[in-house]
PDB file of C-alpha atoms in Angstrom:
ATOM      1  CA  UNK Z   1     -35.291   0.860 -21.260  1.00  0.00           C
ATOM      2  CA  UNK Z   2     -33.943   4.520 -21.724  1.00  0.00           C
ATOM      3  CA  UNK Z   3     -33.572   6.688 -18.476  1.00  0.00           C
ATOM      4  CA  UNK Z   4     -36.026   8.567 -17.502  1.00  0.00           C
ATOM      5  CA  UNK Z   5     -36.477  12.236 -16.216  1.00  0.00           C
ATOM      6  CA  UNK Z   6     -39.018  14.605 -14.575  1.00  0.00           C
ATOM      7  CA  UNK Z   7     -41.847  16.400 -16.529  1.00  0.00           C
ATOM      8  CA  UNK Z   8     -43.884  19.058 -14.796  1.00  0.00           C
ATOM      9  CA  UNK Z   9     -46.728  20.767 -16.662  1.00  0.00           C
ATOM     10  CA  UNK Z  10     -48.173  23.900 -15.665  1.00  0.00           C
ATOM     11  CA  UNK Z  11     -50.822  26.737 -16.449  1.00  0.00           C
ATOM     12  CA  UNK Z  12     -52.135  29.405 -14.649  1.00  0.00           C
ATOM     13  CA  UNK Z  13     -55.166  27.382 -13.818  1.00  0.00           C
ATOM     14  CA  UNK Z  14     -53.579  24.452 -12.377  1.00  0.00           C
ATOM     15  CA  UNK Z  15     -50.708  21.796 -12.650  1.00  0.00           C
ATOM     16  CA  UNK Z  16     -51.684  19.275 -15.946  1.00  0.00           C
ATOM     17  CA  UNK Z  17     -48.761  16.985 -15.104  1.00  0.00           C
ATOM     18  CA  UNK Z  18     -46.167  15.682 -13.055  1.00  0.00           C
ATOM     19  CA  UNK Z  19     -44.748  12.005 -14.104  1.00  0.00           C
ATOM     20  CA  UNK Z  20     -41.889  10.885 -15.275  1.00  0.00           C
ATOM     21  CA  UNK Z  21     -40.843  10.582 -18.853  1.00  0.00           C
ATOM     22  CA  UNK Z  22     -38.539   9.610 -21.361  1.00  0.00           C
ATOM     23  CA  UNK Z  23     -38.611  12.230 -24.007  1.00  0.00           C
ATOM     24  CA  UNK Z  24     -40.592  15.852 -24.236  1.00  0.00           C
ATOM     25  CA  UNK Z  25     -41.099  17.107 -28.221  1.00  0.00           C
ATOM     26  CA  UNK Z  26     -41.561  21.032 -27.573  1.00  0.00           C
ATOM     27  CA  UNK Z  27     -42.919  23.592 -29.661  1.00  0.00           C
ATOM     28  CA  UNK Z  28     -40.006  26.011 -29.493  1.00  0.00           C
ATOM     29  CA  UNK Z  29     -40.125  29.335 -30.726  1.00  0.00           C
ATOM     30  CA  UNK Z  30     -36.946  29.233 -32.399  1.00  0.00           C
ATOM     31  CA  UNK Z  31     -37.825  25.981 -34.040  1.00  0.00           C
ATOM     32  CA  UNK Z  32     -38.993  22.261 -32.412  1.00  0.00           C
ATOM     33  CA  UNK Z  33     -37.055  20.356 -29.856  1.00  0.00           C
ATOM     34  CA  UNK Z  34     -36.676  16.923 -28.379  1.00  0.00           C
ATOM     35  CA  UNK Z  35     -35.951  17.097 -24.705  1.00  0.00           C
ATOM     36  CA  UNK Z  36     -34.002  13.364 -23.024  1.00  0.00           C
ATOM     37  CA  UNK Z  37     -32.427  12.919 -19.843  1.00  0.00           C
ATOM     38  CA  UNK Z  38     -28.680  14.350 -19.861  1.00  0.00           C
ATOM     39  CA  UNK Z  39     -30.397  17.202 -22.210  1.00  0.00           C
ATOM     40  CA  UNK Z  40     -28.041  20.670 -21.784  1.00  0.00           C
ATOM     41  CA  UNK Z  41     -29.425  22.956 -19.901  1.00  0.00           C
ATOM     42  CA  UNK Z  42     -31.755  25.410 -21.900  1.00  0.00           C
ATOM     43  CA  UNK Z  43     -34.582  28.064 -22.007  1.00  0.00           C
ATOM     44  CA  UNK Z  44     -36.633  28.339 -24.503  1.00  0.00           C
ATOM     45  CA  UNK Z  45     -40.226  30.343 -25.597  1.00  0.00           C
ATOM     46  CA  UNK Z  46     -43.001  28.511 -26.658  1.00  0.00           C
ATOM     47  CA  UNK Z  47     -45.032  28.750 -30.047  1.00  0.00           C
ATOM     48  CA  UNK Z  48     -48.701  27.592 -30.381  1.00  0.00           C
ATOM     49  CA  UNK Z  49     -48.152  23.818 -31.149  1.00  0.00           C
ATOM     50  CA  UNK Z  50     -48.112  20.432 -29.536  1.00  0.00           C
ATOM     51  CA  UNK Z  51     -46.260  19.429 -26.726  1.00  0.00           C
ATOM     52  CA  UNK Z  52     -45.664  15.391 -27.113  1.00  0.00           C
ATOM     53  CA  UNK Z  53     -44.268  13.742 -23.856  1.00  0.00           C
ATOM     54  CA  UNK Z  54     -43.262  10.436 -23.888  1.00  0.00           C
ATOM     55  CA  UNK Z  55     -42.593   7.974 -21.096  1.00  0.00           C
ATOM     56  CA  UNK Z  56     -43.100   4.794 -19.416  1.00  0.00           C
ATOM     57  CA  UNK Z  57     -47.351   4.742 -19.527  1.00  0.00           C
ATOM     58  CA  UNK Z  58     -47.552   5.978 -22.798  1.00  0.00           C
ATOM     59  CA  UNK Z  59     -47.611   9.011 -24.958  1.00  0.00           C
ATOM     60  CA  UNK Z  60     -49.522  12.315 -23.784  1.00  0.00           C
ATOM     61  CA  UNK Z  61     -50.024  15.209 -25.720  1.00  0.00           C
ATOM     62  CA  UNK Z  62     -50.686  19.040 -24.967  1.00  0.00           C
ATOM     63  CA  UNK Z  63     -51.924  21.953 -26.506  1.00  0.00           C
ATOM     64  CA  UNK Z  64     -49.806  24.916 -25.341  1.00  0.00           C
ATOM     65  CA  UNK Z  65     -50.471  28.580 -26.808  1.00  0.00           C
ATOM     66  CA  UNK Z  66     -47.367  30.015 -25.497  1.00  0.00           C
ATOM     67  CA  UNK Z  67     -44.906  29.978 -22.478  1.00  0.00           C
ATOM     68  CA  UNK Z  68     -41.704  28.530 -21.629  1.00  0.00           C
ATOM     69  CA  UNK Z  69     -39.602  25.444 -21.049  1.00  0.00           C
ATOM     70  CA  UNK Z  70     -37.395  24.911 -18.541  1.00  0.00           C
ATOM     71  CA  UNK Z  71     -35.284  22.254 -19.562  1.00  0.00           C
ATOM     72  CA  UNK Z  72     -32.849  20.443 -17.113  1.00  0.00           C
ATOM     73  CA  UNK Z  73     -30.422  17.426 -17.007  1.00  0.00           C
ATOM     74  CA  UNK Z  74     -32.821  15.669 -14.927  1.00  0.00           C
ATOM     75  CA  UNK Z  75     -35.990  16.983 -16.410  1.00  0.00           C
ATOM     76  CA  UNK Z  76     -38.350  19.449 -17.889  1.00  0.00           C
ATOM     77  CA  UNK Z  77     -40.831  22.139 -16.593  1.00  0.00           C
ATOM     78  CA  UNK Z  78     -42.956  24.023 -18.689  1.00  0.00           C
ATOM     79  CA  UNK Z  79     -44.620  27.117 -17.454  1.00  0.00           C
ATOM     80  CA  UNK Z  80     -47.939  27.384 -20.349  1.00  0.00           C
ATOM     81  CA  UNK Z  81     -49.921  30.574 -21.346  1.00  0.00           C
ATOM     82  CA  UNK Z  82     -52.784  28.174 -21.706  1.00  0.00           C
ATOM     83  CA  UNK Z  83     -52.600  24.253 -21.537  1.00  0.00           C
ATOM     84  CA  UNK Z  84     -55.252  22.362 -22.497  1.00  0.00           C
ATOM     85  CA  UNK Z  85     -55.163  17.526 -23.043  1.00  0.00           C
ATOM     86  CA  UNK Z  86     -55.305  17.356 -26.923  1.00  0.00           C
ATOM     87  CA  UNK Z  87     -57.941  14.986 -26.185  1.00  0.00           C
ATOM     88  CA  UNK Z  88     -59.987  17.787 -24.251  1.00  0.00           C
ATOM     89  CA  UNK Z  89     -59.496  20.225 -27.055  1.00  0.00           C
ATOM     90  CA  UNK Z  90     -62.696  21.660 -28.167  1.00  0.00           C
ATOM     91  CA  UNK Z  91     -63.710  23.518 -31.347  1.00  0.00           C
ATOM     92  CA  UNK Z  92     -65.354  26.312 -29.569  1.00  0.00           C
ATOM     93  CA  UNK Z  93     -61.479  26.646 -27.263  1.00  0.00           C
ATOM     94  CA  UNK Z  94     -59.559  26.810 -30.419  1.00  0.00           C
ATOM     95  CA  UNK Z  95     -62.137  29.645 -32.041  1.00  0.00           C
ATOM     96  CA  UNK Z  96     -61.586  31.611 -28.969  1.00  0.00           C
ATOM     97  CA  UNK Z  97     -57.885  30.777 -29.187  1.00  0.00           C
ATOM     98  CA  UNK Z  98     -57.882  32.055 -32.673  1.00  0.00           C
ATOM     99  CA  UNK Z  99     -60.004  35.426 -32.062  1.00  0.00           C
ATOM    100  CA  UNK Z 100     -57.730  36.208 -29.208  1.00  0.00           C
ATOM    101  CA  UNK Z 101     -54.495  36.345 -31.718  1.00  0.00           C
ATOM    102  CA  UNK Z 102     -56.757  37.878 -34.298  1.00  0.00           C
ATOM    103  CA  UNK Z 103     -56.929  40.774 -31.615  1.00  0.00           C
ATOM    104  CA  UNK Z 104     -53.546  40.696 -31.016  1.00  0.00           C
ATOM    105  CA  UNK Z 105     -53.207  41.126 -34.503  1.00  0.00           C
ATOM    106  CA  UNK Z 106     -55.585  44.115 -35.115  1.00  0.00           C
ATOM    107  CA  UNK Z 107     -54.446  45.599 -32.062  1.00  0.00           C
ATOM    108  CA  UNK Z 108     -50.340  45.512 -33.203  1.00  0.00           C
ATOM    109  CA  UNK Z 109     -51.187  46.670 -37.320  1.00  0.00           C
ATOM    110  CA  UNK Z 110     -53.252  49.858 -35.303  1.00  0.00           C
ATOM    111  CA  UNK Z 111     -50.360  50.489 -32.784  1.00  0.00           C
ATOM    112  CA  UNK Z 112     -47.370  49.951 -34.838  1.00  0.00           C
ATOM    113  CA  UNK Z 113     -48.672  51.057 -38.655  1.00  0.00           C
ATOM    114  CA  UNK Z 114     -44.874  51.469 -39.349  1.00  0.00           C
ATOM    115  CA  UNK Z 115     -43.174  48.856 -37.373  1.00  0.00           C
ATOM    116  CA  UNK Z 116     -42.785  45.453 -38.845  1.00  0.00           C
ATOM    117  CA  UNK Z 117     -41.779  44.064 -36.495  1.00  0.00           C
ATOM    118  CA  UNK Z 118     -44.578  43.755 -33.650  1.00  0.00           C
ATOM    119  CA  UNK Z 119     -46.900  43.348 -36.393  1.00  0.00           C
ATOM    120  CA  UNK Z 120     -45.363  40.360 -37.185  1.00  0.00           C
ATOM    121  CA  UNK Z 121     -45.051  38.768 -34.710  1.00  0.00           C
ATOM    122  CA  UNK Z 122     -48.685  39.356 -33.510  1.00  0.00           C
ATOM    123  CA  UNK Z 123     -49.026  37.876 -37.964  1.00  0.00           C
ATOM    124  CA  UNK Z 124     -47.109  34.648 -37.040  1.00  0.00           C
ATOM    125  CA  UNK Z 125     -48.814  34.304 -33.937  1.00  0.00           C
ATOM    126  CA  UNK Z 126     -52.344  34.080 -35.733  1.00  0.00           C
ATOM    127  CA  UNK Z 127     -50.693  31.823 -38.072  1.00  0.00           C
ATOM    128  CA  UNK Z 128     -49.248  29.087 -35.764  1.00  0.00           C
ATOM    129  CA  UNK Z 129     -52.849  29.095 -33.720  1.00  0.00           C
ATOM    130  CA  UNK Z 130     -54.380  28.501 -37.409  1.00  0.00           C
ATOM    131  CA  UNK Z 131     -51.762  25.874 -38.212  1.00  0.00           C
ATOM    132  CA  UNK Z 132     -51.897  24.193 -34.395  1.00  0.00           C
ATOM    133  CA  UNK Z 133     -55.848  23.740 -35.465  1.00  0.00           C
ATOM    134  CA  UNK Z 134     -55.178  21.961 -38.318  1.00  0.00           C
ATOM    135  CA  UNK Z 135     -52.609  19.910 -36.580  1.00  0.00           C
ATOM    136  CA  UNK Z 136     -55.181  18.820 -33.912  1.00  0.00           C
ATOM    137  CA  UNK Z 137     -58.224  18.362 -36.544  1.00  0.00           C
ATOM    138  CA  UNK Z 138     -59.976  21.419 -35.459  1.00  0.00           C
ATOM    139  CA  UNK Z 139     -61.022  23.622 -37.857  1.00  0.00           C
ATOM    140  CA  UNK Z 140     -60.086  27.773 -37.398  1.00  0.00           C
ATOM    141  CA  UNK Z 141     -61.792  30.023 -39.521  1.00  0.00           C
ATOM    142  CA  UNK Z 142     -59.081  31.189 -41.831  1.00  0.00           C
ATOM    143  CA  UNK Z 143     -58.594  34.891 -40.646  1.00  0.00           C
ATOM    144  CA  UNK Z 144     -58.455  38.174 -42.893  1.00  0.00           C
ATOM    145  CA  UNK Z 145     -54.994  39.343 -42.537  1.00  0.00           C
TER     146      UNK Z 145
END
């Protein structure tokens, strides 16, 4: 049986988990990562996505909007905007998932009319709640951009 390591889920509502586990699949900013005991040490920013943790009792999944990942040799800890049991997931959270980055949106093209930048990233934000939705089997309404 492969080694196992610590996994500690949390939002600012409350902790979601603490177990251990044998592998965490995280929604990295930079791109997606598998997370195993011996992993190098490493921060990373989360993306809206799933966060897959495998381990002895089974496999759980998340729904994480944002955040960060902590990742150890002995384990990870992820520190989530918002955190919600796939299972849990509702239609009506992921609609006011989605409007939130739709203001985020709006807000950055009124703020920063000649900055790509900001606008975006407040673009692929909207995007990757959109695509998390679809992921999941919830439905967004397809914004205006």
């Amino acid at each position: 049986m492969a080694d196992t390591m610590q996994f500690d889920l949390v939002s600012p509502e409350r902790r979601l988990a603490s177990f251990q586990v044998t592998s965490v699949q995280i929604p990295g900013a930079d791109g997606d990562m598998t997370a195993m005991e011996g992993h190098a040490p490493t921060i990373t920013t989360l993306r809206p996505g799933i966060l897959k943790v495998e381990g002895p009792e089974g496999t759980h999944d998340y729904v994480v909007t944002g955040g960060f990942a902590e990742i150890r040799a002995d384990g990870v800890s992820v520190l989530a905007e918002r955190a919600v049991v796939k299972g849990d997931m509702t239609q009506d959270q992921l609609d006011e998932m989605v409007e939130e980055a739709k203001a985020t949106y709006s807000k950055a093209k009124d703020a920063f009319q000649n900055e790509p930048g900001p606008v975006d990233d407040a673009a692929k934000l909207l995007s990757d709640m959109v695509a998390m939705g679809d992921e999941i089997g919830l439905s967004a309404k397809q914004p205006n951009l």
